[in-house]
Amino acid sequence: MSARWNRRRFGAMLVKETLQILRDPSTFLIAFVLPVVLIFLYGFGVNLDTARTRIALSVQDDGGAAQSLAGAFQHSRWFEVVTTGDLAAMQRDMVAGRVRGIVVIPADFSQHIARGSGGDIQVITDGSSPNTASFVGAYAQGVQSAWAAAYQFDRGRHVVPAIAIDQRFWFNPELASRFFLVPGAIAIVMTMIGTLLTALVIAREWERGTMEAIMATPISMSEFMATKVIPYFVLGLGSMTLCAMLAVFVFGVPFRGSPLALLAISSAFLVPALGQGLFISAATKNQFVASQIALLTAFLPGMMLSGFLFEISSMPRWIRTVTYLVPARYLIPPLQTVFVAGDDWSLFLPDMAAMLGFGLVFFALAVRATRRRIA
Amino acid sequence: MNTAGFGRILAMIVKELWAVLRDPRARITLIAPPLLQLILFSAAATLEVKNITVGVYNRDGGAASAEFINQLAGSPDVQRLIPLHSAQDVSAAIDDQRVIAVVEFDEGFSRAVAARHTATVQAIFDGRRSNAAQIVSSYFERIAAATGAALRPAARPAGEVIITNWFNPNLDYLWFIMPSLVVTISSLSALSVTVQSVARERELGTFDQLMVSPLRLHEILIGKMTPPLLIGLFNGTLYLIVIPLIYGVPMTGAVGSFYFALIFCQLAIIGIGMFVSALSQTQQQGFLGMFLVTVPMTLLSGFASPVANMPWWLQIVAQANPQMHFMIISEGLFLKAMPFADVLANTWPLIVIAAVTLTAATLQFRSRVE
């Protein structure tokens, strides 16, 4: 291997690598089919905005107040009452997962209301889905307090709360979870192309020995790395563009930043992603092991430790420290910002610098691993 | 089946186990990822929002706003309050994600409380993190109610909603995550072993050699199915031991029911893996095909979000997902002491999926030979 760059040689290698990628149908699957599937799933399937939850309602009181509260539950936009009556049957429904909560209006409820001495109701939730359970509890409280205020008001007793909160959600007033999930899906797709696909393809060349054949040619190390990486870089950007178009035009995710900023942020992320893929393939030289390691060190941290699904600030301290080593952590905030908020270079630049820093480290490691392999 | 057939299958199984367990690095990748995922997930996966930073823009300066700020500072979920001094400060703090939310009191806040009107707090949230923002807004509602009660005790006691959480009294998210992980991780390892063992032989051309050997196609397939099934059962057992002992999540159901459902879930997953590898020519195509299947399967399993929240047509698609059925069983057996009748009701779809995918894979392999 010489250290010189030769434009003709470089061009020929680039054409060869590009053709090789374009010829394989699995590349097409990952770069264009997976993004579409992911965006559709995140757009439709992964819905953190709770729809109507199925509950059981047990009214043990014939009084007017109890019946009126029961009506409030039946007409609530948060609940769908699917069973009434027998408590034992309700319990079986909870175990089988047919209902997520049981609301019990006890026998003395109307009496308590009439006397003005409280009037408690009981709500039993299915704790095996903690998220849904806490929604059921909170919404039941909401239904009850709205009902109580209306009931008191009808009887001329007007109680004003001391403090009300006027809530405003900037950037995403309807709180649609797809606004943050879809940019997150872009991060996953770029991780897949940058790290998993690159690691697999190059590990295959090592496995089959074609890598040594290329090494024996006069091509220089930097030329060689560049020809391997540039086609995937372009592929990653292409696939990101497809995702962004789908997100904006099909799922109505706003795009308030500039395309240039999106391009800059994505390019900055692809550098560490590709570097990591190169390094994994050079270090393992085995497709199965490379795919497992790419899954474990790029895909899973990208999903779990990037702040895309789970809030980083809520994690225990040691794992918060670990998140600083995950390049995707620096991608999610600028990506979400460029979609729903707009260009904010004071937020973008430090994150981009961090990603490029990781990229340098990974490429240096990849060069070292490749050199050692040949020697 | 005659004894010669049995001997052939046994030889095939031994060969397959060797093929999977021979490479020390491959051996490690079968054990280390499941354990690492367990540790990572248990620490990282939380839907709680803690240690938040809130901006405070106080133009009031009276007693009522001071009380509210006190309550806010005393909340266990709030880590830090940042005083802000202008509207520009407020938008800058939110834009740069220094705070998740800002509370703002206008000049007349304390006067309104003293005059027995309803005083309004402005709360602004970073909607980019809409889920976290929603949870923080529920914290603020609670703080407003507590502050209101402290400032102006009610004359009449209002009725309360007494909430009891069955199966998981403290709504510990870990109790949900652990039984779900059994499903997603054991599926992932079974799938990758299946795809690897078939796709590798196809790429190297040794699969065709197997096809022309005296082995029948079903014998080859049984041999190929055994290692992933055993590895899936091994990981399932590991989790069954680790989850109650180390993470303290109760296992309230019957262990026999768990294995019954686990075996059929693994067979359904292996069937899908066989079908994917029947369609791919190389290992690379196999892996990527597997990935294309795994991601939607995990997302539609009820792990990332409840299946009930999905549109109806996607709920129908989710019926073909083995992970979704096994997720119901696993949650049920760990936390709810699910009776066998309910387990069975969720297992038969797994049996159907296994039968369909394995038949499809067999037909695909056969058509390649002829």
Short mmCIF file of C-alpha atoms in Angstrom, two decimals, chain A residues 24 27 55 71 112 117 138 151 169 171 174 234 255-256 306 310 323 372:
data_model
loop_
_atom_site.label_atom_id
_atom_site.label_comp_id
_atom_site.label_asym_id
_atom_site.label_seq_id
_atom_site.Cartn_x
_atom_site.Cartn_y
_atom_site.Cartn_z
CA ASP A 24 -27.35 -6.41 -3.42
CA THR A 27 -28.98 -3.08 0.87
CA ILE A 55 -62.58 -0.44 32.23
CA GLY A 71 -72.99 8.33 33.66
CA HIS A 112 -72.34 10.67 51.80
CA SER A 117 -69.41 14.17 54.13
CA ALA A 138 -55.26 10.16 36.90
CA TYR A 151 -72.76 18.52 40.82
CA PHE A 169 -46.81 23.27 25.23
CA PHE A 171 -43.52 23.44 19.52
CA GLU A 174 -51.37 18.79 20.58
CA VAL A 234 -24.53 8.85 0.54
CA PHE A 255 -40.27 20.97 9.64
CA ARG A 256 -39.39 24.38 11.03
CA SER A 306 -30.04 8.33 23.46
CA PHE A 310 -36.42 7.17 27.87
CA THR A 323 -24.93 7.90 27.89
CA ARG A 372 -2.64 -4.82 12.49
#
